[in-house]
PDB file of C-alpha atoms in Angstrom:
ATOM      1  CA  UNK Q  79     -51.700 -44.341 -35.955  1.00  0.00           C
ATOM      2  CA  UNK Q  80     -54.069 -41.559 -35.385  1.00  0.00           C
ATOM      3  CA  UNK Q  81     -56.933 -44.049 -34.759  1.00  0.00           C
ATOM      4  CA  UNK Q  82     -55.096 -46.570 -32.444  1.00  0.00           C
ATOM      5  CA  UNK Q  83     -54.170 -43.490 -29.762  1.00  0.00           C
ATOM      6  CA  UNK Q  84     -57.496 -42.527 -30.043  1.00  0.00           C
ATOM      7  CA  UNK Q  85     -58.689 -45.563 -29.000  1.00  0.00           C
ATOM      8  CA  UNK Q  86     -56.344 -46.685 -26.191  1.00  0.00           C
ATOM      9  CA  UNK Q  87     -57.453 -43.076 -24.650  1.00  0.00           C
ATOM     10  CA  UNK Q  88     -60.688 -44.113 -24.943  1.00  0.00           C
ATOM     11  CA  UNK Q  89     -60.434 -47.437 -23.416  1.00  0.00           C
ATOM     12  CA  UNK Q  90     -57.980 -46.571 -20.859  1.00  0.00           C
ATOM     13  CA  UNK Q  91     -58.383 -42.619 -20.321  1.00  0.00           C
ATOM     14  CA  UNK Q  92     -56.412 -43.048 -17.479  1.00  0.00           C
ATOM     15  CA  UNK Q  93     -53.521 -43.738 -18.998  1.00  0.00           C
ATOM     16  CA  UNK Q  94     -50.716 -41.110 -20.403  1.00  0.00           C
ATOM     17  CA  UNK Q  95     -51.137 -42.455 -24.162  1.00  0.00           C
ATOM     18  CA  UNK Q  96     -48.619 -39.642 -25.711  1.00  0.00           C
ATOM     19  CA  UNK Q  97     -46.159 -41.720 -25.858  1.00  0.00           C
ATOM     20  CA  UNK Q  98     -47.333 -43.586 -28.648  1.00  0.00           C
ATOM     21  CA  UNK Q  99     -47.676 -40.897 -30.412  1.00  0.00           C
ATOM     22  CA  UNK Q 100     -43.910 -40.641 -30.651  1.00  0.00           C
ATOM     23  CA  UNK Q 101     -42.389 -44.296 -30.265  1.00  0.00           C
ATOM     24  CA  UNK Q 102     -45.209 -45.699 -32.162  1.00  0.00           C
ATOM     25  CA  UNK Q 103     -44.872 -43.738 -34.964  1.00  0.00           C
ATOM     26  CA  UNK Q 104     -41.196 -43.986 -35.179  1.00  0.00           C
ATOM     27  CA  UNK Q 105     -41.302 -47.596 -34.599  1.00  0.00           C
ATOM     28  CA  UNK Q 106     -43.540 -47.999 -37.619  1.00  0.00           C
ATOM     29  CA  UNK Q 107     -41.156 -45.260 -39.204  1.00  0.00           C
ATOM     30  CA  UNK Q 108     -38.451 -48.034 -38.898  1.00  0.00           C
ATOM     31  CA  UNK Q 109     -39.900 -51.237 -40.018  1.00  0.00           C
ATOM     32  CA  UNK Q 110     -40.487 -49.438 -43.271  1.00  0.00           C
ATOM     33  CA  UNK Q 111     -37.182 -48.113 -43.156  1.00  0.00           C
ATOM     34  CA  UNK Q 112     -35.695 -51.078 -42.482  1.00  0.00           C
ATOM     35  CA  UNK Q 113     -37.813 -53.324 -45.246  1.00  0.00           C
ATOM     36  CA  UNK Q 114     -36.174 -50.862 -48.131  1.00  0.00           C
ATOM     37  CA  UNK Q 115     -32.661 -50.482 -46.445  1.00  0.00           C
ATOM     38  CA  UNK Q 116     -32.611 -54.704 -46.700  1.00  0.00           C
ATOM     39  CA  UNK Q 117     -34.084 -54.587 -50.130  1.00  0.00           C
ATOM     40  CA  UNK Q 118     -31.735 -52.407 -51.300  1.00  0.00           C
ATOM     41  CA  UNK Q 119     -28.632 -54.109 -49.954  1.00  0.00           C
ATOM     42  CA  UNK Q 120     -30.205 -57.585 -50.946  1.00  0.00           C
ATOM     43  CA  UNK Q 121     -30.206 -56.399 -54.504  1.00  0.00           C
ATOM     44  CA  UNK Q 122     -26.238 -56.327 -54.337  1.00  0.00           C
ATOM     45  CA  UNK Q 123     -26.071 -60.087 -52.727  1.00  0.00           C
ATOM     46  CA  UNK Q 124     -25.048 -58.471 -49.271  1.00  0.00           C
ATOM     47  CA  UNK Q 125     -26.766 -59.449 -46.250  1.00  0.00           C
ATOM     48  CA  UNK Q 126     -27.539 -56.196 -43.894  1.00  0.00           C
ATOM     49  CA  UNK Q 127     -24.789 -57.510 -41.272  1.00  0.00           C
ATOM     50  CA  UNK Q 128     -22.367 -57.860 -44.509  1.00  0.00           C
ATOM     51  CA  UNK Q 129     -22.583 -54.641 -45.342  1.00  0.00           C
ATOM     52  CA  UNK Q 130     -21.883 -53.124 -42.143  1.00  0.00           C
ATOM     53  CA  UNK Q 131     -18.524 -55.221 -42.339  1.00  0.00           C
ATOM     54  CA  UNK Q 132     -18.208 -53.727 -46.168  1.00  0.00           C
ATOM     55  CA  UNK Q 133     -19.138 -50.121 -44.839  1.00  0.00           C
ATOM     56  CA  UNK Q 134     -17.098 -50.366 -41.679  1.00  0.00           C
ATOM     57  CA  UNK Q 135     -13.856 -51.512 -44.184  1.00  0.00           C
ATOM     58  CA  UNK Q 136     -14.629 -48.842 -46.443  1.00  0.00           C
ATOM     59  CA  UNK Q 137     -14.767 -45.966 -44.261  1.00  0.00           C
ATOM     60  CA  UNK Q 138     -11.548 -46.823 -42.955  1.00  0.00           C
ATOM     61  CA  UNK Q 139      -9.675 -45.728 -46.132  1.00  0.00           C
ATOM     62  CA  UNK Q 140      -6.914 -46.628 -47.909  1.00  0.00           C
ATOM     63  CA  UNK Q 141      -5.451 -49.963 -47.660  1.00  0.00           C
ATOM     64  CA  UNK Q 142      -9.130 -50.849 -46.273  1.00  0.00           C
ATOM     65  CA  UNK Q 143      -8.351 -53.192 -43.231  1.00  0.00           C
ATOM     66  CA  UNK Q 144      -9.250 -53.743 -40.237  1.00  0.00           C
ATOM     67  CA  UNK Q 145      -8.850 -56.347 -37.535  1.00  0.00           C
ATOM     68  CA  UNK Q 146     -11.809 -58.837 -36.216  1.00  0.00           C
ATOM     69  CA  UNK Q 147     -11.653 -56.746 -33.099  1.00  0.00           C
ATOM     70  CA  UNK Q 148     -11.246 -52.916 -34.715  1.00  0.00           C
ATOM     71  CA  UNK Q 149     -14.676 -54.478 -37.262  1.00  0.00           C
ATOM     72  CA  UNK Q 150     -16.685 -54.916 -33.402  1.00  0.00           C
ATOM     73  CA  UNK Q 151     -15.301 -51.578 -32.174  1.00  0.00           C
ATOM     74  CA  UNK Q 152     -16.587 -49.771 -35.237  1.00  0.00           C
ATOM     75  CA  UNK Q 153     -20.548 -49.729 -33.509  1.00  0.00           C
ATOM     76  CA  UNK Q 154     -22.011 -51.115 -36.652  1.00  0.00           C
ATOM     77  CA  UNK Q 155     -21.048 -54.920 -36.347  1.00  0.00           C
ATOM     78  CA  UNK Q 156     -21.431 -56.799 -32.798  1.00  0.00           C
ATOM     79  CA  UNK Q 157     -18.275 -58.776 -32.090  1.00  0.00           C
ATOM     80  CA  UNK Q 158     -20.510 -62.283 -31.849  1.00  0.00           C
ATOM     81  CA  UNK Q 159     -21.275 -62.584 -35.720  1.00  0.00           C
ATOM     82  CA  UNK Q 160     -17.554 -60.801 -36.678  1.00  0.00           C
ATOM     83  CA  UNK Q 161     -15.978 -64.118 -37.996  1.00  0.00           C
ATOM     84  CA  UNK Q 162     -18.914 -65.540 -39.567  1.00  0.00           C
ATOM     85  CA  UNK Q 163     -19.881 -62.662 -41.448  1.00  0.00           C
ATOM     86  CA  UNK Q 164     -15.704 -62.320 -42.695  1.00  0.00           C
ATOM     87  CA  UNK Q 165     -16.189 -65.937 -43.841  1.00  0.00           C
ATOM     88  CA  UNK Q 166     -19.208 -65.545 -45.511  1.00  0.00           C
ATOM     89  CA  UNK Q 167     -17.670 -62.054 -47.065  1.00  0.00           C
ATOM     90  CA  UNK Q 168     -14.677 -64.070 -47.991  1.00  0.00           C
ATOM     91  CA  UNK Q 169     -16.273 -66.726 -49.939  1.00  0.00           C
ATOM     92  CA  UNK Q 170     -17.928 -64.322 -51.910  1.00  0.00           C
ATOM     93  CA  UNK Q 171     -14.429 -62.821 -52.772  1.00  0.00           C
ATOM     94  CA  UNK Q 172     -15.636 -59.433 -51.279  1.00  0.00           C
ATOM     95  CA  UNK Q 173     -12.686 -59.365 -48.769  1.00  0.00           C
ATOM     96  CA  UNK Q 174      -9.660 -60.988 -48.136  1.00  0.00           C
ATOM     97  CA  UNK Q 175      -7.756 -61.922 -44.833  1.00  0.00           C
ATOM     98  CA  UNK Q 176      -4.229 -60.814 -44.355  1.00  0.00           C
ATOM     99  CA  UNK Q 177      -1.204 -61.243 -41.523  1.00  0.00           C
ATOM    100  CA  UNK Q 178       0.308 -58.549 -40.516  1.00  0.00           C
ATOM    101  CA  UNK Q 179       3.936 -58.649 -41.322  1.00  0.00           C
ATOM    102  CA  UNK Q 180       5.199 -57.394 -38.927  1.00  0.00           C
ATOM    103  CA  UNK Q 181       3.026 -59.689 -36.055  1.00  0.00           C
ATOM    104  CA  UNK Q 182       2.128 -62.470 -37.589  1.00  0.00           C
ATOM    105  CA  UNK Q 183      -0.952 -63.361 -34.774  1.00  0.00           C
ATOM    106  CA  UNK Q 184      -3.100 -60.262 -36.235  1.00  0.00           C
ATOM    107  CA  UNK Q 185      -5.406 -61.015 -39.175  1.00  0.00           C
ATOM    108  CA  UNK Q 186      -6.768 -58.449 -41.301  1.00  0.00           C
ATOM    109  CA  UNK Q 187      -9.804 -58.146 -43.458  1.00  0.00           C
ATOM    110  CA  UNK Q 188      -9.179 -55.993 -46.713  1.00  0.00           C
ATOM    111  CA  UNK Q 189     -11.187 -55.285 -49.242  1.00  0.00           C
ATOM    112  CA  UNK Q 190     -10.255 -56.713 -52.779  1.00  0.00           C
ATOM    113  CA  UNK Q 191     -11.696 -54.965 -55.807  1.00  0.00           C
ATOM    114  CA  UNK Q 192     -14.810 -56.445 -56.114  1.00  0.00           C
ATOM    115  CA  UNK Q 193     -15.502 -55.744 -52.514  1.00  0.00           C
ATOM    116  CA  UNK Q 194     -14.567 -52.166 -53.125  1.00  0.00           C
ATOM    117  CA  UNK Q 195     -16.975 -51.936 -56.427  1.00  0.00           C
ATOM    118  CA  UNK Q 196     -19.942 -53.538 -54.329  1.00  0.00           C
ATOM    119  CA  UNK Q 197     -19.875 -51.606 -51.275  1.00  0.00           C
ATOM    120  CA  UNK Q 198     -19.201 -48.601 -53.651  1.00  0.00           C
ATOM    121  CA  UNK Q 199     -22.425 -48.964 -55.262  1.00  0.00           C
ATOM    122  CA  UNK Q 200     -24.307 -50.342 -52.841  1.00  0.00           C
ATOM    123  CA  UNK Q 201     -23.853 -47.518 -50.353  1.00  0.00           C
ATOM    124  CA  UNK Q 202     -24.626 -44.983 -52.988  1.00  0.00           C
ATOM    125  CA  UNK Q 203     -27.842 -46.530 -53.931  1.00  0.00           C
ATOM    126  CA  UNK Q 204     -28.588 -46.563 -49.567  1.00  0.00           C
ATOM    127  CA  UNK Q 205     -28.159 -42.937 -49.685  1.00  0.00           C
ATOM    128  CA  UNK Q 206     -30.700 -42.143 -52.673  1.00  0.00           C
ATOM    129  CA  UNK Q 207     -32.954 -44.289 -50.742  1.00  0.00           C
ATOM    130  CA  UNK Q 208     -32.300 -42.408 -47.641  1.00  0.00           C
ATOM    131  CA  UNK Q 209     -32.490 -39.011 -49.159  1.00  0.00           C
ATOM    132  CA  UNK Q 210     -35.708 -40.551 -51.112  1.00  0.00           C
ATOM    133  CA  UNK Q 211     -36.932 -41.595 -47.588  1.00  0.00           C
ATOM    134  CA  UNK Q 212     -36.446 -38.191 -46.400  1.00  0.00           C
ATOM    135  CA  UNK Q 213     -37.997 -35.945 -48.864  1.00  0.00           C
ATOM    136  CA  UNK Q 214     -40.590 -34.899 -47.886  1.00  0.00           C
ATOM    137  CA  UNK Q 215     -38.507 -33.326 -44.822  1.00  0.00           C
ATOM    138  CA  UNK Q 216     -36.524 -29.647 -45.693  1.00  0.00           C
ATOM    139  CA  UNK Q 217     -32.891 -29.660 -44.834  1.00  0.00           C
ATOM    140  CA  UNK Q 218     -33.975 -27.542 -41.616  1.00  0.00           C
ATOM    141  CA  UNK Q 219     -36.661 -30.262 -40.579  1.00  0.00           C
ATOM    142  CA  UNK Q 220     -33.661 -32.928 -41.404  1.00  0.00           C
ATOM    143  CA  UNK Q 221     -31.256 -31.117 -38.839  1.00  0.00           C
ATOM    144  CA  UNK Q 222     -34.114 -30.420 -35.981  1.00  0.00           C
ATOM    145  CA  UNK Q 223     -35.402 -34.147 -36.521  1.00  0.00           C
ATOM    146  CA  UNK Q 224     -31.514 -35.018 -36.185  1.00  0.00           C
ATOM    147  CA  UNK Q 225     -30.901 -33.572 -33.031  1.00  0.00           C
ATOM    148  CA  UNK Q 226     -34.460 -34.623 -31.382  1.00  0.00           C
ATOM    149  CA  UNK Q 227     -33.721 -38.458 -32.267  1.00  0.00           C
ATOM    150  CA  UNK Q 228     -30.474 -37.656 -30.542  1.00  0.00           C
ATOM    151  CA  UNK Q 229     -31.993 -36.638 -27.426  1.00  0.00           C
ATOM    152  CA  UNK Q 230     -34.398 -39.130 -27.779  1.00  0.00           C
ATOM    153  CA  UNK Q 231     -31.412 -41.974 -27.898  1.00  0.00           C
ATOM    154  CA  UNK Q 232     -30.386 -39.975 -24.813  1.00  0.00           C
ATOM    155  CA  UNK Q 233     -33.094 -40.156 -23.167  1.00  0.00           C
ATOM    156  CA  UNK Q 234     -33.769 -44.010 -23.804  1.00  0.00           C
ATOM    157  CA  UNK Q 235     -29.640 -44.908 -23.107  1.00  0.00           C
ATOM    158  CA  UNK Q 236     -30.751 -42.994 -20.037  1.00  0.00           C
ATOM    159  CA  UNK Q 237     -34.273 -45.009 -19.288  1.00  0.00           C
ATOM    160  CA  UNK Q 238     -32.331 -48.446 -19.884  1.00  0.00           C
ATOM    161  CA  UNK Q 239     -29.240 -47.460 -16.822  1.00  0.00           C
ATOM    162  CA  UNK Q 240     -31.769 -46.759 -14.562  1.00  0.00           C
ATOM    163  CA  UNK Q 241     -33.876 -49.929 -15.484  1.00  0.00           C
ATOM    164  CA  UNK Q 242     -30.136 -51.356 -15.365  1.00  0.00           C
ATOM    165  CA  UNK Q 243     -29.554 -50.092 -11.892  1.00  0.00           C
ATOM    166  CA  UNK Q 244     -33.048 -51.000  -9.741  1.00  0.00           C
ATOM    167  CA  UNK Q 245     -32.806 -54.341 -11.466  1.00  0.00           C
ATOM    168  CA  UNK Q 246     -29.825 -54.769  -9.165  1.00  0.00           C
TER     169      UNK Q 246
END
């Protein structure tokens, strides 16, 4: 990365190249990320957008169920590919859809067993591979790198509203 800033400054030394240094890096940062977080789930016969739906389930706790629309709210899992990715989920006997008994027009997605085993182990093996991912980073580094990417996301959330607002 080192080489290709030094050569954009020396073919355009008029431009501000610093911010490659930054998004350039951590863009390459996450296609390598994301190549071992999909090999990792893959190895479990989960797609990435499955397990968000198995993750999102999970972390709701006990009975493990959540509604199409609660699944989109949960920020992991966009509300366009909800029902496909239940279906798919379903056929694989991962989850299972339920009606409420009380109002019959809301479905639930559970969890069965084998859903609960799966996501289980496949989210334990994603956090090795994080942590692995992460070690060459002390806890401290872990926490100051936290809260930088934070105000970075700020930052960019920021950028897009304002790209937002003078495209109007």
């Amino acid at each position: 990365m080192a080489k290709v800033i030094e050569d954009w400054a020396r073919e355009r030394p008029e431009l501000d190249t610093s911010p490659l240094e930054v998004l350039a890096r951590l863009h390459r940062s996450f296609l390598r990320y994301s190549t071992g977080l999909t090999e990792s789930i893959e190895r479990h016969g989960l797609s990435v957008a499955g397990f968000d739906v198995l993750t999102a389930l999970r972390r709701a706790g006990e009975p493990y169920r959540l509604t199409a629309g609660q699944l989109a709210d949960s920020g992991l899992v966009s509300s366009a590919g909800v029902t496909l990715r239940i279906d798919r989920l379903e056929k694989d006997g991962l989850i299972v859809r339920e009606r409420d008994t009380e109002d019959r027009r809301v479905v639930y997605s559970r969890l069965t067993e084998k859903g609960l085993a799966t996501v289980d182990t496949a989210f334990a093996e994603h956090l090795d591979n994080e942590s692995r991912m992460l070690g060459g980073l002390s806890p401290s580094e872990r926490r100051q790198l936290a809260r930088l990417l934070r105000k970075l996301e700020i930052s960019i959330l920021a950028a897009d509203e304002g790209r937002a607002g003078a495209a109007e």
